[in-house]
């Protein structure tokens, strides 16, 4: 295999791009956290961050599949010449370790954001219930008060 060095460098570049994208996702998670913790939730801004994260995840999936294809192509060559590629392999291991740490951090932050948004929606659901209940009570009161002032028609005999 004559292009092994180029393939290894492409794999390293792919891992670096993955670290950058994971850092972007971390920033988007922080933006979501701020949005969720605000007094009123800006759903439009929240949806924009969700869309951006979706794009980042799609890019990550493409990078993963490309990396795997390259690795499958150069796997045997790398295993046969470990000493020749020792610095590159060490760099890849470091990047993979960083990617794993970032992924774990992102998952934990996602879980916290999920719990916060669930609590927010539960609170919102209670408020909607209370408003509906208040409207129902007010309507019942209005209906009952209208019935109090209603006098049935009466016949008055004026012949005496």
PDB file of C-alpha atoms in Angstrom:
ATOM      1  CA  UNK A   1       0.000   0.000   0.000  1.00  0.00           C
ATOM      2  CA  UNK A   2       1.673   3.170  -1.170  1.00  0.00           C
ATOM      3  CA  UNK A   3      -0.707   5.782   0.282  1.00  0.00           C
ATOM      4  CA  UNK A   4      -0.682   4.551   3.876  1.00  0.00           C
ATOM      5  CA  UNK A   5       0.847   7.747   5.249  1.00  0.00           C
ATOM      6  CA  UNK A   6      -1.774   9.882   3.500  1.00  0.00           C
ATOM      7  CA  UNK A   7      -4.590   7.680   4.776  1.00  0.00           C
ATOM      8  CA  UNK A   8      -3.272   7.846   8.332  1.00  0.00           C
ATOM      9  CA  UNK A   9      -3.097  11.647   8.106  1.00  0.00           C
ATOM     10  CA  UNK A  10      -6.647  11.758   6.733  1.00  0.00           C
ATOM     11  CA  UNK A  11      -7.773   9.641   9.693  1.00  0.00           C
ATOM     12  CA  UNK A  12      -6.065  12.047  12.108  1.00  0.00           C
ATOM     13  CA  UNK A  13      -7.703  15.019  10.370  1.00  0.00           C
ATOM     14  CA  UNK A  14     -11.062  13.247  10.590  1.00  0.00           C
ATOM     15  CA  UNK A  15     -10.614  12.761  14.340  1.00  0.00           C
ATOM     16  CA  UNK A  16      -9.670  16.433  14.753  1.00  0.00           C
ATOM     17  CA  UNK A  17     -12.826  17.463  12.870  1.00  0.00           C
ATOM     18  CA  UNK A  18     -14.832  15.200  15.133  1.00  0.00           C
ATOM     19  CA  UNK A  19     -13.369  16.917  18.219  1.00  0.00           C
ATOM     20  CA  UNK A  20     -14.301  20.312  16.735  1.00  0.00           C
ATOM     21  CA  UNK A  21     -17.865  19.186  16.048  1.00  0.00           C
ATOM     22  CA  UNK A  22     -18.208  17.727  19.540  1.00  0.00           C
ATOM     23  CA  UNK A  23     -17.056  21.089  20.923  1.00  0.00           C
ATOM     24  CA  UNK A  24     -19.762  22.777  18.814  1.00  0.00           C
ATOM     25  CA  UNK A  25     -22.350  20.394  20.236  1.00  0.00           C
ATOM     26  CA  UNK A  26     -21.133  21.240  23.747  1.00  0.00           C
ATOM     27  CA  UNK A  27     -21.629  24.945  22.997  1.00  0.00           C
ATOM     28  CA  UNK A  28     -25.114  24.244  21.603  1.00  0.00           C
ATOM     29  CA  UNK A  29     -25.939  22.267  24.759  1.00  0.00           C
ATOM     30  CA  UNK A  30     -24.895  25.263  26.833  1.00  0.00           C
ATOM     31  CA  UNK A  31     -27.123  27.524  24.705  1.00  0.00           C
ATOM     32  CA  UNK A  32     -30.010  25.119  25.236  1.00  0.00           C
ATOM     33  CA  UNK A  33     -29.362  25.111  28.970  1.00  0.00           C
ATOM     34  CA  UNK A  34     -29.603  28.905  29.077  1.00  0.00           C
ATOM     35  CA  UNK A  35     -32.817  28.833  27.013  1.00  0.00           C
ATOM     36  CA  UNK A  36     -34.396  26.155  29.178  1.00  0.00           C
ATOM     37  CA  UNK A  37     -33.534  27.896  32.437  1.00  0.00           C
ATOM     38  CA  UNK A  38     -34.969  31.233  31.283  1.00  0.00           C
ATOM     39  CA  UNK A  39     -38.229  32.430  32.825  1.00  0.00           C
ATOM     40  CA  UNK A  40     -40.062  31.908  29.546  1.00  0.00           C
ATOM     41  CA  UNK A  41     -38.909  29.345  27.025  1.00  0.00           C
ATOM     42  CA  UNK A  42     -38.138  30.754  23.574  1.00  0.00           C
ATOM     43  CA  UNK A  43     -39.292  27.780  21.509  1.00  0.00           C
ATOM     44  CA  UNK A  44     -38.051  29.225  18.224  1.00  0.00           C
ATOM     45  CA  UNK A  45     -34.490  29.658  19.516  1.00  0.00           C
ATOM     46  CA  UNK A  46     -34.693  26.234  21.170  1.00  0.00           C
ATOM     47  CA  UNK A  47     -35.718  24.625  17.866  1.00  0.00           C
ATOM     48  CA  UNK A  48     -32.866  26.393  16.059  1.00  0.00           C
ATOM     49  CA  UNK A  49     -30.333  24.893  18.484  1.00  0.00           C
ATOM     50  CA  UNK A  50     -31.931  21.453  18.090  1.00  0.00           C
ATOM     51  CA  UNK A  51     -31.658  21.763  14.289  1.00  0.00           C
ATOM     52  CA  UNK A  52     -28.014  22.834  14.517  1.00  0.00           C
ATOM     53  CA  UNK A  53     -27.259  19.881  16.772  1.00  0.00           C
ATOM     54  CA  UNK A  54     -28.971  17.581  14.283  1.00  0.00           C
ATOM     55  CA  UNK A  55     -26.703  18.880  11.518  1.00  0.00           C
ATOM     56  CA  UNK A  56     -23.648  18.335  13.717  1.00  0.00           C
ATOM     57  CA  UNK A  57     -24.742  14.782  14.485  1.00  0.00           C
ATOM     58  CA  UNK A  58     -25.211  14.045  10.775  1.00  0.00           C
ATOM     59  CA  UNK A  59     -21.690  15.324  10.127  1.00  0.00           C
ATOM     60  CA  UNK A  60     -20.361  13.160  12.955  1.00  0.00           C
ATOM     61  CA  UNK A  61     -22.021  10.090  11.477  1.00  0.00           C
ATOM     62  CA  UNK A  62     -20.452  10.821   8.081  1.00  0.00           C
ATOM     63  CA  UNK A  63     -17.033  11.283   9.680  1.00  0.00           C
ATOM     64  CA  UNK A  64     -17.433   8.022  11.596  1.00  0.00           C
ATOM     65  CA  UNK A  65     -18.323   6.021   8.514  1.00  0.00           C
ATOM     66  CA  UNK A  66     -15.469   7.597   6.511  1.00  0.00           C
ATOM     67  CA  UNK A  67     -13.007   6.924   9.318  1.00  0.00           C
ATOM     68  CA  UNK A  68     -14.124   3.298   9.579  1.00  0.00           C
ATOM     69  CA  UNK A  69     -13.719   2.770   5.830  1.00  0.00           C
ATOM     70  CA  UNK A  70     -10.207   4.229   5.903  1.00  0.00           C
ATOM     71  CA  UNK A  71      -9.282   2.214   8.963  1.00  0.00           C
ATOM     72  CA  UNK A  72     -10.481  -0.988   7.319  1.00  0.00           C
ATOM     73  CA  UNK A  73      -8.331  -0.127   4.306  1.00  0.00           C
ATOM     74  CA  UNK A  74      -5.094   0.498   6.248  1.00  0.00           C
ATOM     75  CA  UNK A  75      -5.626  -1.744   9.274  1.00  0.00           C
ATOM     76  CA  UNK A  76      -3.311  -4.532   8.116  1.00  0.00           C
ATOM     77  CA  UNK A  77      -0.601  -2.108   7.031  1.00  0.00           C
ATOM     78  CA  UNK A  78      -0.700  -0.294  10.365  1.00  0.00           C
ATOM     79  CA  UNK A  79      -0.516  -3.499  12.368  1.00  0.00           C
ATOM     80  CA  UNK A  80       2.462  -4.665  10.305  1.00  0.00           C
ATOM     81  CA  UNK A  81       4.367  -1.388  10.694  1.00  0.00           C
ATOM     82  CA  UNK A  82       3.423  -0.200  14.169  1.00  0.00           C
ATOM     83  CA  UNK A  83       6.862   1.264  14.850  1.00  0.00           C
ATOM     84  CA  UNK A  84       6.860   3.333  11.652  1.00  0.00           C
ATOM     85  CA  UNK A  85       3.507   4.913  12.530  1.00  0.00           C
ATOM     86  CA  UNK A  86       3.972   5.093  16.295  1.00  0.00           C
ATOM     87  CA  UNK A  87       3.646   8.924  16.572  1.00  0.00           C
ATOM     88  CA  UNK A  88       0.514   8.962  14.379  1.00  0.00           C
ATOM     89  CA  UNK A  89      -1.018   6.059  16.286  1.00  0.00           C
ATOM     90  CA  UNK A  90      -0.272   7.844  19.578  1.00  0.00           C
ATOM     91  CA  UNK A  91      -1.920  11.027  18.251  1.00  0.00           C
ATOM     92  CA  UNK A  92      -4.986   9.057  17.140  1.00  0.00           C
ATOM     93  CA  UNK A  93      -5.223   7.406  20.559  1.00  0.00           C
ATOM     94  CA  UNK A  94      -5.057  10.810  22.242  1.00  0.00           C
ATOM     95  CA  UNK A  95      -7.757  12.192  19.943  1.00  0.00           C
ATOM     96  CA  UNK A  96      -9.971   9.152  20.474  1.00  0.00           C
ATOM     97  CA  UNK A  97      -9.588   9.551  24.231  1.00  0.00           C
ATOM     98  CA  UNK A  98     -10.580  13.225  23.950  1.00  0.00           C
ATOM     99  CA  UNK A  99     -13.562  12.277  21.759  1.00  0.00           C
ATOM    100  CA  UNK A 100     -14.695   9.737  24.335  1.00  0.00           C
ATOM    101  CA  UNK A 101     -14.475  12.310  27.139  1.00  0.00           C
ATOM    102  CA  UNK A 102     -16.390  14.884  25.110  1.00  0.00           C
ATOM    103  CA  UNK A 103     -19.039  12.309  24.201  1.00  0.00           C
ATOM    104  CA  UNK A 104     -19.555  11.356  27.836  1.00  0.00           C
ATOM    105  CA  UNK A 105     -19.772  15.008  28.843  1.00  0.00           C
ATOM    106  CA  UNK A 106     -22.294  15.716  26.078  1.00  0.00           C
ATOM    107  CA  UNK A 107     -24.432  12.743  27.081  1.00  0.00           C
ATOM    108  CA  UNK A 108     -24.493  13.902  30.706  1.00  0.00           C
ATOM    109  CA  UNK A 109     -25.407  17.461  29.691  1.00  0.00           C
ATOM    110  CA  UNK A 110     -28.103  16.161  27.334  1.00  0.00           C
ATOM    111  CA  UNK A 111     -29.606  14.173  30.193  1.00  0.00           C
ATOM    112  CA  UNK A 112     -29.608  17.227  32.468  1.00  0.00           C
ATOM    113  CA  UNK A 113     -31.210  19.358  29.737  1.00  0.00           C
ATOM    114  CA  UNK A 114     -33.797  16.648  29.135  1.00  0.00           C
ATOM    115  CA  UNK A 115     -34.707  16.559  32.830  1.00  0.00           C
ATOM    116  CA  UNK A 116     -34.915  20.356  32.974  1.00  0.00           C
ATOM    117  CA  UNK A 117     -37.142  20.586  29.901  1.00  0.00           C
ATOM    118  CA  UNK A 118     -39.380  17.821  31.264  1.00  0.00           C
ATOM    119  CA  UNK A 119     -39.771  19.771  34.501  1.00  0.00           C
ATOM    120  CA  UNK A 120     -40.511  22.925  32.511  1.00  0.00           C
ATOM    121  CA  UNK A 121     -43.205  21.206  30.458  1.00  0.00           C
ATOM    122  CA  UNK A 122     -44.711  19.609  33.569  1.00  0.00           C
ATOM    123  CA  UNK A 123     -44.941  23.071  35.136  1.00  0.00           C
ATOM    124  CA  UNK A 124     -46.478  24.428  31.938  1.00  0.00           C
ATOM    125  CA  UNK A 125     -48.978  21.572  31.868  1.00  0.00           C
ATOM    126  CA  UNK A 126     -50.019  22.358  35.460  1.00  0.00           C
ATOM    127  CA  UNK A 127     -50.469  26.020  34.579  1.00  0.00           C
ATOM    128  CA  UNK A 128     -52.648  25.133  31.588  1.00  0.00           C
ATOM    129  CA  UNK A 129     -54.710  22.824  33.808  1.00  0.00           C
ATOM    130  CA  UNK A 130     -55.139  25.567  36.398  1.00  0.00           C
ATOM    131  CA  UNK A 131     -56.204  28.075  33.747  1.00  0.00           C
ATOM    132  CA  UNK A 132     -58.742  25.641  32.291  1.00  0.00           C
ATOM    133  CA  UNK A 133     -60.018  24.855  35.772  1.00  0.00           C
ATOM    134  CA  UNK A 134     -60.305  28.573  36.607  1.00  0.00           C
ATOM    135  CA  UNK A 135     -62.222  29.208  33.394  1.00  0.00           C
ATOM    136  CA  UNK A 136     -64.557  26.325  34.169  1.00  0.00           C
ATOM    137  CA  UNK A 137     -65.213  27.628  37.694  1.00  0.00           C
ATOM    138  CA  UNK A 138     -65.818  31.148  36.358  1.00  0.00           C
ATOM    139  CA  UNK A 139     -68.227  29.817  33.725  1.00  0.00           C
ATOM    140  CA  UNK A 140     -70.134  27.796  36.325  1.00  0.00           C
ATOM    141  CA  UNK A 141     -70.318  30.846  38.593  1.00  0.00           C
ATOM    142  CA  UNK A 142     -71.580  33.008  35.731  1.00  0.00           C
ATOM    143  CA  UNK A 143     -74.221  30.428  34.810  1.00  0.00           C
ATOM    144  CA  UNK A 144     -75.421  30.034  38.386  1.00  0.00           C
ATOM    145  CA  UNK A 145     -75.575  33.813  38.931  1.00  0.00           C
ATOM    146  CA  UNK A 146     -77.671  34.231  35.809  1.00  0.00           C
ATOM    147  CA  UNK A 147     -80.149  31.693  37.155  1.00  0.00           C
ATOM    148  CA  UNK A 148     -80.507  33.592  40.468  1.00  0.00           C
ATOM    149  CA  UNK A 149     -81.811  36.722  38.808  1.00  0.00           C
ATOM    150  CA  UNK A 150     -84.234  34.821  36.643  1.00  0.00           C
ATOM    151  CA  UNK A 151     -87.856  35.067  37.687  1.00  0.00           C
ATOM    152  CA  UNK A 152     -90.258  32.565  36.246  1.00  0.00           C
ATOM    153  CA  UNK A 153     -93.134  34.120  34.365  1.00  0.00           C
ATOM    154  CA  UNK A 154     -96.127  34.670  36.608  1.00  0.00           C
ATOM    155  CA  UNK A 155     -99.763  35.246  35.932  1.00  0.00           C
ATOM    156  CA  UNK A 156    -101.332  38.146  37.749  1.00  0.00           C
ATOM    157  CA  UNK A 157    -105.074  38.289  38.105  1.00  0.00           C
ATOM    158  CA  UNK A 158    -106.292  41.886  38.245  1.00  0.00           C
ATOM    159  CA  UNK A 159    -110.021  41.095  38.612  1.00  0.00           C
ATOM    160  CA  UNK A 160    -110.824  41.466  42.261  1.00  0.00           C
TER     161      UNK A 160
END
